[in-house]
Tab-separated table of C-alpha atoms in Angstrom:
chain	number	residue	atom	x	y	z
A	10	MET	CA	11.072	-35.079	7.086
A	11	ASN	CA	8.529	-32.305	7.766
A	12	GLU	CA	8.520	-28.917	5.962
A	13	HIS	CA	10.471	-27.258	8.790
A	14	ASP	CA	13.238	-29.793	8.589
A	15	GLU	CA	13.300	-29.529	4.857
A	16	LEU	CA	13.797	-25.738	5.024
A	17	ALA	CA	16.461	-26.093	7.646
A	18	CYS	CA	18.261	-28.646	5.536
A	19	SER	CA	18.009	-26.396	2.527
A	20	LEU	CA	19.478	-23.516	4.489
A	21	GLN	CA	22.293	-25.598	5.706
A	22	HIS	CA	23.264	-26.545	2.216
A	23	ASN	CA	22.301	-23.237	0.475
A	24	ARG	CA	19.688	-24.981	-1.607
A	25	VAL	CA	16.508	-22.951	-0.993
A	26	SER	CA	13.950	-24.086	-3.489
A	27	ARG	CA	11.640	-21.835	-5.445
A	28	ARG	CA	8.665	-23.080	-3.439
A	29	GLN	CA	10.520	-22.316	-0.171
A	30	MET	CA	11.505	-18.853	-1.414
A	31	LEU	CA	7.929	-18.008	-2.349
A	32	TRP	CA	6.838	-19.125	1.139
A	33	LEU	CA	9.430	-16.824	2.694
A	34	LEU	CA	7.996	-13.877	0.827
A	35	GLY	CA	4.748	-14.004	2.759
A	36	ALA	CA	6.183	-14.964	6.145
A	37	GLY	CA	5.427	-12.958	9.243
A	38	SER	CA	2.678	-10.789	10.527
A	39	ILE	CA	1.673	-9.114	13.815
A	40	GLY	CA	-1.342	-7.121	14.934
A	41	LEU	CA	-2.492	-4.728	17.596
A	42	THR	CA	-5.665	-4.632	19.672
A	43	SER	CA	-7.827	-1.749	20.621
A	44	LEU	CA	-10.707	-1.545	23.121
A	45	SER	CA	-14.051	-0.205	21.956
A	46	GLY	CA	-16.305	2.373	23.426
A	47	CYS	CA	-18.773	5.176	22.804
A	48	ALA	CA	-17.918	8.583	21.494
A	49	THR	CA	-19.652	11.653	20.036
A	50	SER	CA	-19.495	11.951	16.276
A	51	PRO	CA	-17.463	15.024	15.217
A	52	VAL	CA	-19.730	15.286	12.193
A	53	GLY	CA	-23.351	14.768	13.454
A	54	GLY	CA	-22.908	15.109	17.198
A	55	GLY	CA	-24.683	11.761	17.828
A	56	SER	CA	-23.260	8.848	19.756
A	57	ILE	CA	-21.087	6.386	17.777
A	58	LEU	CA	-19.405	3.160	18.833
A	59	VAL	CA	-15.693	3.441	18.172
A	60	GLY	CA	-12.725	1.107	18.628
A	61	MET	CA	-10.081	3.784	19.000
A	62	SER	CA	-9.643	7.013	20.876
A	63	GLU	CA	-8.362	10.039	19.009
A	64	GLU	CA	-4.882	9.454	20.444
A	65	GLU	CA	-5.047	5.785	19.282
A	66	GLU	CA	-6.038	6.935	15.826
A	67	LYS	CA	-2.937	9.106	15.675
A	68	ARG	CA	-0.797	6.308	17.078
A	69	VAL	CA	-2.078	3.876	14.477
A	70	ASP	CA	-1.169	6.428	11.763
A	71	ALA	CA	2.393	6.722	13.099
A	72	GLN	CA	2.850	2.977	13.372
A	73	VAL	CA	1.066	1.641	10.331
A	74	SER	CA	1.097	4.287	7.618
A	75	PRO	CA	4.890	4.227	6.848
A	76	GLN	CA	4.638	0.418	6.317
A	77	GLN	CA	1.655	0.683	3.951
A	78	PHE	CA	3.095	3.627	2.016
A	79	SER	CA	6.235	1.617	1.458
A	80	GLN	CA	4.073	-1.369	0.392
A	81	ASP	CA	2.811	1.033	-2.336
A	82	LEU	CA	6.447	1.768	-3.285
A	83	GLY	CA	6.764	5.003	-1.356
A	84	PRO	CA	6.117	8.610	-2.269
A	85	ILE	CA	7.053	9.594	-5.798
A	86	GLN	CA	10.451	11.236	-6.273
A	87	ASP	CA	8.920	14.521	-7.350
A	88	ALA	CA	8.877	17.049	-4.451
A	89	ALA	CA	6.956	19.628	-6.444
A	90	VAL	CA	4.017	17.335	-7.154
A	91	ASN	CA	3.926	16.130	-3.600
A	92	ARG	CA	4.033	19.640	-2.392
A	93	TYR	CA	1.184	20.679	-4.713
A	94	VAL	CA	-1.107	17.838	-3.580
A	95	SER	CA	-0.242	18.706	0.087
A	96	GLU	CA	-1.255	22.341	-0.579
A	97	ILE	CA	-4.635	21.272	-1.915
A	98	GLY	CA	-5.081	18.987	1.084
A	99	GLN	CA	-4.254	21.700	3.567
A	100	ARG	CA	-6.745	24.001	1.849
A	101	LEU	CA	-9.401	21.401	2.413
A	102	ASP	CA	-8.550	20.079	5.875
A	103	ALA	CA	-8.769	23.618	7.293
A	104	ASN	CA	-12.479	23.398	6.465
A	105	THR	CA	-13.230	20.015	8.075
A	106	HIS	CA	-14.913	19.065	11.354
A	107	ARG	CA	-11.568	17.929	12.841
A	108	PRO	CA	-8.979	20.468	11.705
A	109	GLN	CA	-6.758	19.509	14.689
A	110	MET	CA	-5.812	16.092	13.191
A	111	PRO	CA	-2.277	15.654	11.916
A	112	TYR	CA	-3.159	15.423	8.255
A	113	SER	CA	-0.424	14.632	5.697
A	114	TYR	CA	-0.438	13.934	1.993
A	115	ARG	CA	1.740	12.199	-0.533
A	116	VAL	CA	1.520	10.809	-4.076
A	117	LEU	CA	2.564	7.147	-4.140
A	118	ASN	CA	4.464	5.183	-6.790
A	119	ALA	CA	1.583	2.610	-6.922
A	120	ASN	CA	0.074	2.291	-10.380
A	121	TYR	CA	-3.345	1.033	-9.384
A	122	VAL	CA	-6.275	3.531	-9.131
A	123	ASN	CA	-7.015	4.530	-5.583
A	124	ALA	CA	-6.493	6.887	-2.635
A	125	TYR	CA	-6.752	6.033	1.019
A	126	THR	CA	-6.189	7.578	4.465
A	127	PHE	CA	-5.419	6.245	7.923
A	128	PRO	CA	-7.562	7.147	10.941
A	129	GLY	CA	-5.348	10.091	11.945
A	130	GLY	CA	-5.228	11.588	8.486
A	131	ALA	CA	-2.073	10.206	6.826
A	132	MET	CA	-3.147	10.075	3.202
A	133	GLY	CA	-1.787	8.442	0.064
A	134	VAL	CA	-2.887	9.155	-3.514
A	135	THR	CA	-1.587	6.723	-6.161
A	136	ARG	CA	0.018	8.034	-9.304
A	137	GLY	CA	-2.317	5.735	-11.132
A	138	ILE	CA	-5.336	7.841	-10.352
A	139	LEU	CA	-3.645	11.254	-10.251
A	140	VAL	CA	-2.694	11.071	-13.973
A	141	ASP	CA	-6.325	10.345	-14.918
A	142	LEU	CA	-7.831	13.389	-13.110
A	143	ASP	CA	-8.848	16.334	-15.247
A	144	ASN	CA	-8.662	19.316	-12.881
A	145	GLU	CA	-7.921	20.479	-9.348
A	146	ALA	CA	-11.624	20.294	-8.354
A	147	GLU	CA	-11.492	16.484	-9.003
A	148	LEU	CA	-8.344	16.199	-6.962
A	149	ALA	CA	-10.100	18.188	-4.190
A	150	ALA	CA	-13.011	15.775	-4.403
A	151	LEU	CA	-10.672	12.798	-4.041
A	152	LEU	CA	-8.924	14.221	-1.043
A	153	GLY	CA	-12.212	15.510	0.376
A	154	HIS	CA	-13.668	12.026	0.263
A	155	GLU	CA	-10.746	10.681	2.215
A	156	LEU	CA	-11.018	13.531	4.701
A	157	GLY	CA	-14.725	12.557	5.051
A	158	HIS	CA	-13.651	9.101	6.275
A	159	VAL	CA	-11.315	10.648	8.893
A	160	ASN	CA	-13.819	13.222	10.136
A	161	ALA	CA	-16.657	10.712	10.412
A	162	ARG	CA	-14.234	8.330	12.259
A	163	HIS	CA	-15.225	5.473	9.934
A	164	ALA	CA	-12.150	3.361	10.667
A	165	ALA	CA	-12.639	3.822	14.422
A	166	GLN	CA	-16.302	3.008	14.102
A	167	ARG	CA	-15.564	-0.176	12.129
A	168	GLN	CA	-13.190	-1.331	14.824
A	169	GLY	CA	-15.729	-0.511	17.500
A	170	GLN	CA	-18.321	-2.644	15.670
A	171	ALA	CA	-15.717	-5.457	15.353
A	172	LYS	CA	-14.545	-5.075	18.964
A	173	VAL	CA	-10.913	-5.504	17.941
A	174	ALA	CA	-8.649	-3.583	15.607
A	175	GLN	CA	-6.694	-6.071	13.574
A	176	VAL	CA	-4.028	-3.967	11.887
A	177	ALA	CA	-1.533	-5.510	9.608
A	178	VAL	CA	1.750	-3.634	10.281
A	179	ALA	CA	4.513	-5.744	8.808
A	180	GLY	CA	5.670	-8.529	6.578
A	181	ALA	CA	2.273	-9.918	5.612
A	182	SER	CA	0.684	-10.299	2.193
A	183	LEU	CA	-2.195	-7.845	2.372
A	184	VAL	CA	-4.369	-9.937	0.039
A	185	GLY	CA	-3.778	-13.242	1.799
A	186	SER	CA	-3.511	-15.193	-1.380
A	187	ALA	CA	-1.848	-18.604	-1.506
A	188	THR	CA	-0.913	-18.180	-5.151
A	189	GLU	CA	2.587	-17.276	-6.263
A	190	TRP	CA	1.549	-13.755	-7.269
A	191	GLY	CA	-0.164	-13.411	-3.885
A	192	GLY	CA	3.285	-14.026	-2.268
A	193	LEU	CA	4.941	-11.668	-4.690
A	194	ILE	CA	2.669	-8.754	-4.111
A	195	SER	CA	3.440	-8.864	-0.373
A	196	MET	CA	6.708	-7.292	-1.519
A	197	GLY	CA	4.952	-4.228	-2.805
A	198	SER	CA	1.216	-4.313	-2.577
A	199	GLN	CA	-0.400	-3.424	-5.899
A	200	PHE	CA	-3.991	-3.856	-4.593
A	201	GLY	CA	-4.485	-1.149	-2.059
A	202	ALA	CA	-4.432	-0.079	1.494
A	203	SER	CA	-4.182	-2.101	4.608
A	204	VAL	CA	-6.936	-4.353	5.994
A	205	LEU	CA	-7.747	-1.539	8.403
A	206	LEU	CA	-9.055	0.580	5.510
A	207	SER	CA	-10.782	-1.976	3.308
A	208	SER	CA	-14.468	-2.670	2.757
A	209	TYR	CA	-16.074	0.449	4.117
A	210	SER	CA	-19.845	0.058	4.228
A	211	ARG	CA	-21.968	1.725	1.543
A	212	ASP	CA	-23.277	4.091	4.196
A	213	ASN	CA	-19.665	5.075	5.081
A	214	GLU	CA	-18.967	5.696	1.444
A	215	ARG	CA	-22.009	7.841	0.992
A	216	GLU	CA	-21.150	9.880	4.065
A	217	ALA	CA	-17.602	10.357	2.919
A	218	ASP	CA	-18.835	11.550	-0.416
A	219	ALA	CA	-21.217	14.004	1.155
A	220	LEU	CA	-18.601	15.354	3.551
A	221	GLY	CA	-15.969	15.526	0.827
A	222	GLN	CA	-18.383	17.550	-1.424
A	223	GLU	CA	-19.113	19.867	1.516
A	224	TYR	CA	-15.452	20.391	2.280
A	225	MET	CA	-14.458	21.112	-1.302
A	226	VAL	CA	-17.273	23.659	-1.719
A	227	ARG	CA	-16.181	25.305	1.599
A	228	ALA	CA	-12.630	25.579	0.188
A	229	GLY	CA	-13.890	27.325	-2.936
A	230	TYR	CA	-14.193	24.528	-5.495
A	231	PRO	CA	-17.212	23.705	-7.594
A	232	ALA	CA	-19.235	20.769	-6.315
A	233	SER	CA	-19.115	19.315	-9.912
A	234	GLY	CA	-15.598	18.153	-9.146
A	235	MET	CA	-17.090	15.239	-7.161
A	236	VAL	CA	-19.319	14.433	-10.177
A	237	GLY	CA	-16.224	14.397	-12.442
A	238	LEU	CA	-14.353	12.066	-10.050
A	239	HIS	CA	-17.196	9.548	-9.887
A	240	GLN	CA	-17.753	9.727	-13.637
A	241	LEU	CA	-14.053	8.874	-14.191
A	242	LEU	CA	-14.317	5.854	-11.956
A	243	VAL	CA	-17.647	4.702	-13.530
A	244	ASP	CA	-16.006	5.014	-16.992
A	245	GLN	CA	-13.071	2.957	-15.797
A	246	GLU	CA	-15.389	0.374	-14.363
A	247	LYS	CA	-17.059	-0.009	-17.724
A	248	SER	CA	-13.763	-0.312	-19.622
A	249	SER	CA	-12.057	-2.692	-17.144
A	250	PRO	CA	-14.537	-3.940	-14.578
A	251	SER	CA	-12.446	-6.725	-13.045
A	252	MET	CA	-9.394	-4.560	-12.658
A	253	LEU	CA	-11.291	-1.644	-11.102
A	254	GLN	CA	-13.194	-3.948	-8.766
A	255	THR	CA	-9.876	-5.205	-7.418
A	256	MET	CA	-7.928	-2.036	-7.522
A	257	PHE	CA	-10.569	0.194	-6.022
A	258	SER	CA	-11.744	-2.352	-3.468
A	259	THR	CA	-11.573	0.145	-0.598
A	260	HIS	CA	-14.264	2.318	-2.343
A	261	PRO	CA	-17.085	0.267	-3.826
A	262	MET	CA	-18.254	2.077	-6.957
A	263	SER	CA	-21.846	2.639	-8.131
A	264	ARG	CA	-23.610	4.932	-10.443
A	265	GLU	CA	-25.819	5.779	-7.477
A	266	ARG	CA	-22.985	7.788	-5.841
A	267	ARG	CA	-22.332	9.698	-9.054
A	268	ASP	CA	-26.007	10.538	-9.404
A	269	THR	CA	-26.132	11.672	-5.794
A	270	ALA	CA	-23.163	13.957	-6.466
A	271	VAL	CA	-24.961	15.394	-9.501
A	272	GLN	CA	-28.088	16.157	-7.389
A	273	LEU	CA	-26.100	17.865	-4.704
A	274	ALA	CA	-24.066	19.939	-7.270
A	275	GLU	CA	-27.282	21.046	-9.010
A	276	ASN	CA	-29.246	21.781	-5.827
A	277	ARG	CA	-27.598	22.258	-2.422
A	278	TYR	CA	-24.336	23.473	-3.967
A	279	ALA	CA	-25.669	25.247	-7.047
A	280	ALA	CA	-24.020	28.515	-5.932
A	281	SER	CA	-20.625	26.879	-6.431
A	282	ARG	CA	-21.275	26.277	-10.153
A	283	ASN	CA	-19.105	29.239	-11.221
A	284	ALA	CA	-16.195	28.506	-8.959
A	285	PRO	CA	-13.066	27.817	-10.971
A	286	PRO	CA	-12.210	24.068	-11.390
A	287	GLY	CA	-8.507	24.846	-11.559
A	288	ARG	CA	-7.769	22.876	-14.722
A	289	GLU	CA	-4.827	24.988	-15.931
A	290	ARG	CA	-3.256	25.023	-12.445
A	291	PHE	CA	-3.690	21.263	-12.154
A	292	MET	CA	-2.184	20.604	-15.524
A	293	ASP	CA	0.840	22.816	-14.865
A	294	ASN	CA	1.525	21.250	-11.469
A	295	THR	CA	1.136	17.643	-12.555
A	296	ALA	CA	2.828	17.976	-15.958
A	297	SER	CA	6.010	16.114	-14.909
A	298	LEU	CA	3.950	13.062	-13.718
A	299	ARG	CA	1.509	13.102	-16.622
A	300	ARG	CA	4.501	12.967	-18.997
A	301	ILE	CA	5.086	9.369	-17.858
A	302	LYS	CA	1.439	8.271	-18.132
A	303	PRO	CA	2.371	5.797	-20.841
A	304	THR	CA	4.782	4.204	-18.405
A	305	ILE	CA	2.135	4.081	-15.666
A	306	ASP	CA	-0.415	2.635	-18.097
A	307	ALA	CA	2.055	-0.116	-19.130
A	308	CYS	CA	2.754	-0.926	-15.438
A	309	GLN	CA	-1.005	-1.201	-14.867
A	310	ASN	CA	-1.305	-3.572	-17.799
A	311	GLY	CA	1.647	-5.570	-16.557
A	312	GLU	CA	0.204	-5.813	-13.041
A	313	SER	CA	-3.135	-7.000	-14.384
A	314	ALA	CA	-1.390	-9.665	-16.465
A	315	MET	CA	0.611	-10.727	-13.434
A	316	GLY	CA	-2.660	-11.182	-11.531
A	317	GLY	CA	-3.757	-13.629	-14.266
A	318	LYS	CA	-0.348	-15.384	-14.193
A	319	GLN	CA	0.267	-14.240	-17.766
A	320	TYR	CA	3.909	-13.635	-16.981
A	321	GLY	CA	5.108	-13.388	-20.598
A	322	LYS	CA	2.544	-10.604	-21.355
A	323	ALA	CA	3.428	-8.871	-18.066
A	324	GLU	CA	7.159	-8.926	-18.851
A	325	GLU	CA	6.412	-7.377	-22.255
A	326	GLN	CA	4.439	-4.579	-20.570
A	327	PHE	CA	7.130	-3.866	-17.955
A	328	ARG	CA	9.790	-3.787	-20.740
A	329	SER	CA	7.613	-1.243	-22.556
A	330	ALA	CA	7.430	0.819	-19.403
A	331	LEU	CA	11.202	0.725	-18.866
A	332	LYS	CA	11.944	1.515	-22.476
A	333	GLN	CA	9.974	4.747	-22.039
A	334	THR	CA	11.220	5.579	-18.505
A	335	PRO	CA	14.340	3.490	-17.693
A	336	ARG	CA	14.808	4.994	-14.241
A	337	ASP	CA	11.190	4.471	-13.058
A	338	TYR	CA	11.406	2.886	-9.619
A	339	ALA	CA	8.022	1.089	-9.799
A	340	ALA	CA	8.634	-0.411	-13.220
A	341	ASN	CA	12.000	-1.784	-12.061
A	342	VAL	CA	10.486	-3.332	-8.975
A	343	ARG	CA	7.616	-4.840	-10.923
A	344	MET	CA	9.925	-6.249	-13.569
A	345	ALA	CA	12.042	-7.871	-10.843
A	346	GLN	CA	8.892	-9.465	-9.360
A	347	CYS	CA	7.664	-10.584	-12.841
A	348	LEU	CA	11.042	-12.252	-13.579
A	349	GLN	CA	11.083	-13.847	-10.142
A	350	ALA	CA	7.682	-15.397	-10.915
A	351	GLN	CA	9.260	-16.984	-13.929
A	352	ASP	CA	12.167	-18.386	-11.916
A	353	LYS	CA	14.632	-15.911	-13.518
A	354	ASN	CA	16.156	-14.916	-10.233
A	355	ARG	CA	19.495	-13.722	-11.417
A	356	ASP	CA	17.860	-11.313	-13.948
A	357	ALA	CA	15.281	-10.294	-11.331
A	358	LEU	CA	18.037	-9.353	-8.854
A	359	GLY	CA	19.524	-7.044	-11.512
A	360	TYR	CA	16.283	-5.032	-11.643
A	361	ALA	CA	15.959	-5.034	-7.888
A	362	GLU	CA	19.496	-3.690	-7.660
A	363	ALA	CA	18.693	-0.992	-10.264
A	364	ALA	CA	15.596	0.004	-8.199
A	365	LYS	CA	17.808	0.321	-5.099
A	366	LYS	CA	20.109	2.747	-6.975
A	367	ILE	CA	17.208	4.751	-8.368
A	368	TYR	CA	15.445	5.229	-4.997
A	369	PRO	CA	17.759	4.105	-2.201
A	370	GLN	CA	15.567	5.693	0.443
A	371	GLU	CA	12.582	3.391	-0.368
A	372	ALA	CA	12.582	0.051	1.392
A	373	GLN	CA	10.823	-2.414	-0.874
A	374	SER	CA	13.615	-2.956	-3.351
A	375	HIS	CA	15.984	-3.831	-0.524
A	376	LYS	CA	13.527	-6.461	0.826
A	377	LEU	CA	13.015	-7.914	-2.696
A	378	ALA	CA	16.730	-8.089	-3.275
A	379	GLY	CA	17.144	-9.878	0.080
A	380	VAL	CA	14.656	-12.644	-0.799
A	381	LEU	CA	16.120	-13.002	-4.288
A	382	SER	CA	19.560	-13.396	-2.788
A	383	LEU	CA	18.223	-16.211	-0.557
A	384	GLY	CA	16.934	-17.922	-3.660
A	385	LEU	CA	20.303	-17.491	-5.254
A	386	ARG	CA	21.948	-19.186	-2.325
A	387	ASP	CA	23.699	-16.129	-1.059
A	388	PRO	CA	22.496	-15.711	2.515
A	389	GLY	CA	25.206	-13.149	3.346
A	390	ALA	CA	24.032	-10.838	0.621
A	391	ALA	CA	20.405	-11.498	1.613
A	392	TYR	CA	21.173	-10.476	5.210
A	393	ASN	CA	22.847	-7.208	4.051
A	394	HIS	CA	19.872	-6.291	1.834
A	395	LEU	CA	17.329	-7.056	4.600
A	396	ASP	CA	19.405	-5.135	7.161
A	397	GLN	CA	19.219	-2.118	4.839
A	398	TYR	CA	15.467	-2.563	4.666
A	399	ASP	CA	15.406	-2.802	8.472
A	400	ARG	CA	17.251	0.472	8.857
A	401	LEU	CA	14.835	2.248	6.483
A	402	MET	CA	11.660	0.581	7.802
A	403	PRO	CA	12.305	-0.651	11.347
A	404	GLY	CA	9.719	-2.748	13.148
A	405	ASP	CA	8.822	-5.136	10.250
A	406	ALA	CA	8.457	-8.473	12.011
A	407	GLY	CA	8.618	-10.411	8.724
A	408	VAL	CA	12.032	-8.930	7.993
A	409	THR	CA	13.221	-9.957	11.465
A	410	PHE	CA	12.273	-13.456	10.583
A	411	LEU	CA	13.922	-13.333	7.215
A	412	LYS	CA	17.128	-11.998	8.700
A	413	GLY	CA	16.993	-14.993	11.066
A	414	VAL	CA	16.656	-17.280	8.053
A	415	SER	CA	19.652	-15.587	6.384
A	416	LEU	CA	21.788	-15.898	9.492
A	417	GLU	CA	20.843	-19.633	9.751
A	418	GLY	CA	21.891	-20.002	6.143
A	419	MET	CA	25.250	-18.424	7.043
A	420	GLY	CA	25.656	-20.945	9.854
A	421	ASN	CA	25.322	-18.306	12.607
A	422	LYS	CA	22.875	-20.190	14.825
A	423	GLN	CA	23.352	-17.819	17.873
A	424	GLU	CA	22.302	-14.656	15.935
A	425	ALA	CA	19.626	-16.535	14.041
A	426	ALA	CA	18.164	-17.725	17.419
A	427	ARG	CA	18.129	-14.140	18.655
A	428	HIS	CA	16.169	-13.042	15.611
A	429	TYR	CA	13.741	-15.927	15.837
A	430	SER	CA	13.166	-15.148	19.541
A	431	THR	CA	12.547	-11.460	18.696
A	432	TYR	CA	10.052	-12.558	16.036
A	433	LEU	CA	8.247	-14.847	18.467
A	434	ARG	CA	7.867	-11.988	20.937
A	435	GLN	CA	5.925	-10.156	18.233
A	436	THR	CA	3.766	-13.001	17.014
A	437	ARG	CA	3.221	-16.668	17.676
A	438	GLN	CA	0.818	-17.352	14.905
A	439	GLY	CA	1.442	-18.598	11.391
A	440	LYS	CA	3.978	-20.897	9.713
A	441	ALA	CA	6.863	-18.491	10.217
A	442	ALA	CA	6.279	-18.592	13.970
A	443	GLU	CA	6.013	-22.391	13.915
A	444	TYR	CA	9.335	-22.568	12.009
A	445	ALA	CA	11.118	-20.133	14.385
A	446	GLN	CA	9.859	-22.091	17.364
A	447	SER	CA	10.913	-25.401	15.917
A	448	ARG	CA	14.446	-24.083	15.244
A	449	LEU	CA	14.775	-22.740	18.798
A	450	GLN	CA	13.576	-25.993	20.180
A	451	GLY	CA	15.923	-27.978	17.944
A	452	TRP	CA	18.871	-25.842	19.022
A	453	GLY	CA	18.009	-26.241	22.726
A	454	TYR	CA	16.918	-22.593	23.303
A	455	LEU	CA	13.293	-23.737	24.052
A	456	ARG	CA	11.909	-26.842	25.628
């Protein structure tokens, strides 16, 4: 009996194994393709090879960014903090080379240290880095750096160099790991932005730094804010090198970049030295988030332990986070994933259900509850959870596949076949596609 037949038999008898459930977590991915061509750089005016037109950059934003922001557990449930960060972003983007782009800003529930933007300007700042900044100038430097990537069209250039834009939009583990935690983090990526944004070249990073420092000075901030931002990251690299290397993978760090920021602040932008860094304003506007910094720190420690498969230590950290902030969405989701990794699916489902009640508009807890329900031999409940996810985050091919699995487990072959067919129209690569095709062939829908 091959693995497809084994899963089909398990579904028929509601006996999905832990190994099969973990496989289901990472099932499903699709991509999109973009043609390359030459364009004029908005920054330097020279010719650059790009893989997306400006309209395609905007379309990628609209299609991909909601999925990735949800992977990072959605915007924080603090409208005032999100509004504040958006105000700083708007102050900066008005001074960029491409002010016409549809920039948008949000603080994400992710605990890792990072910020990222999509090609059209949809930007996410993790709560993990926001609580470590010291003033508004450092926040402006962080946002300015991301704006630098958009304005220099780095993502578009990378796709031009590669000839094809391979954009992960749904259902796939962004780190591509075969480990159990690799499967788990596909439910709520702790390790950063999509493959489209990862591994910028060092020249890209230097240019984004230079543009970001220029934009923040234009907006009235001291150039030293970029120095402070890089010093923060260098300090974190020294205290936890392996964690920062993983968490900040989209922005390779080096003391060279900090030293360059120092030189620019002391020379080209020396006139900005007396500009206010906005520390009091920053502290006032981020006070509500900084109050839960111990919770965020505990979540970071728990995620690091999960990465090392130290599940007992991770559970201890997540319990600490929940003791301090019981209604923290991210901590509840992470605890559910941690318990799932220890085969404590019933307890895990309780935390996933709690997360759903805390933040019903965010999709990841619904997806997690769905897969847990499959593991608990309740395909009907699994389908309902996954359907809720689908309503919140439509277009996720992986969830279409999982709904098909749930329907098969319920004995509804006709609807399961419809979902498998829909999935195969989106992708024909990977084990999920192989399984869907094998079921359709076995049921006589395909020859």
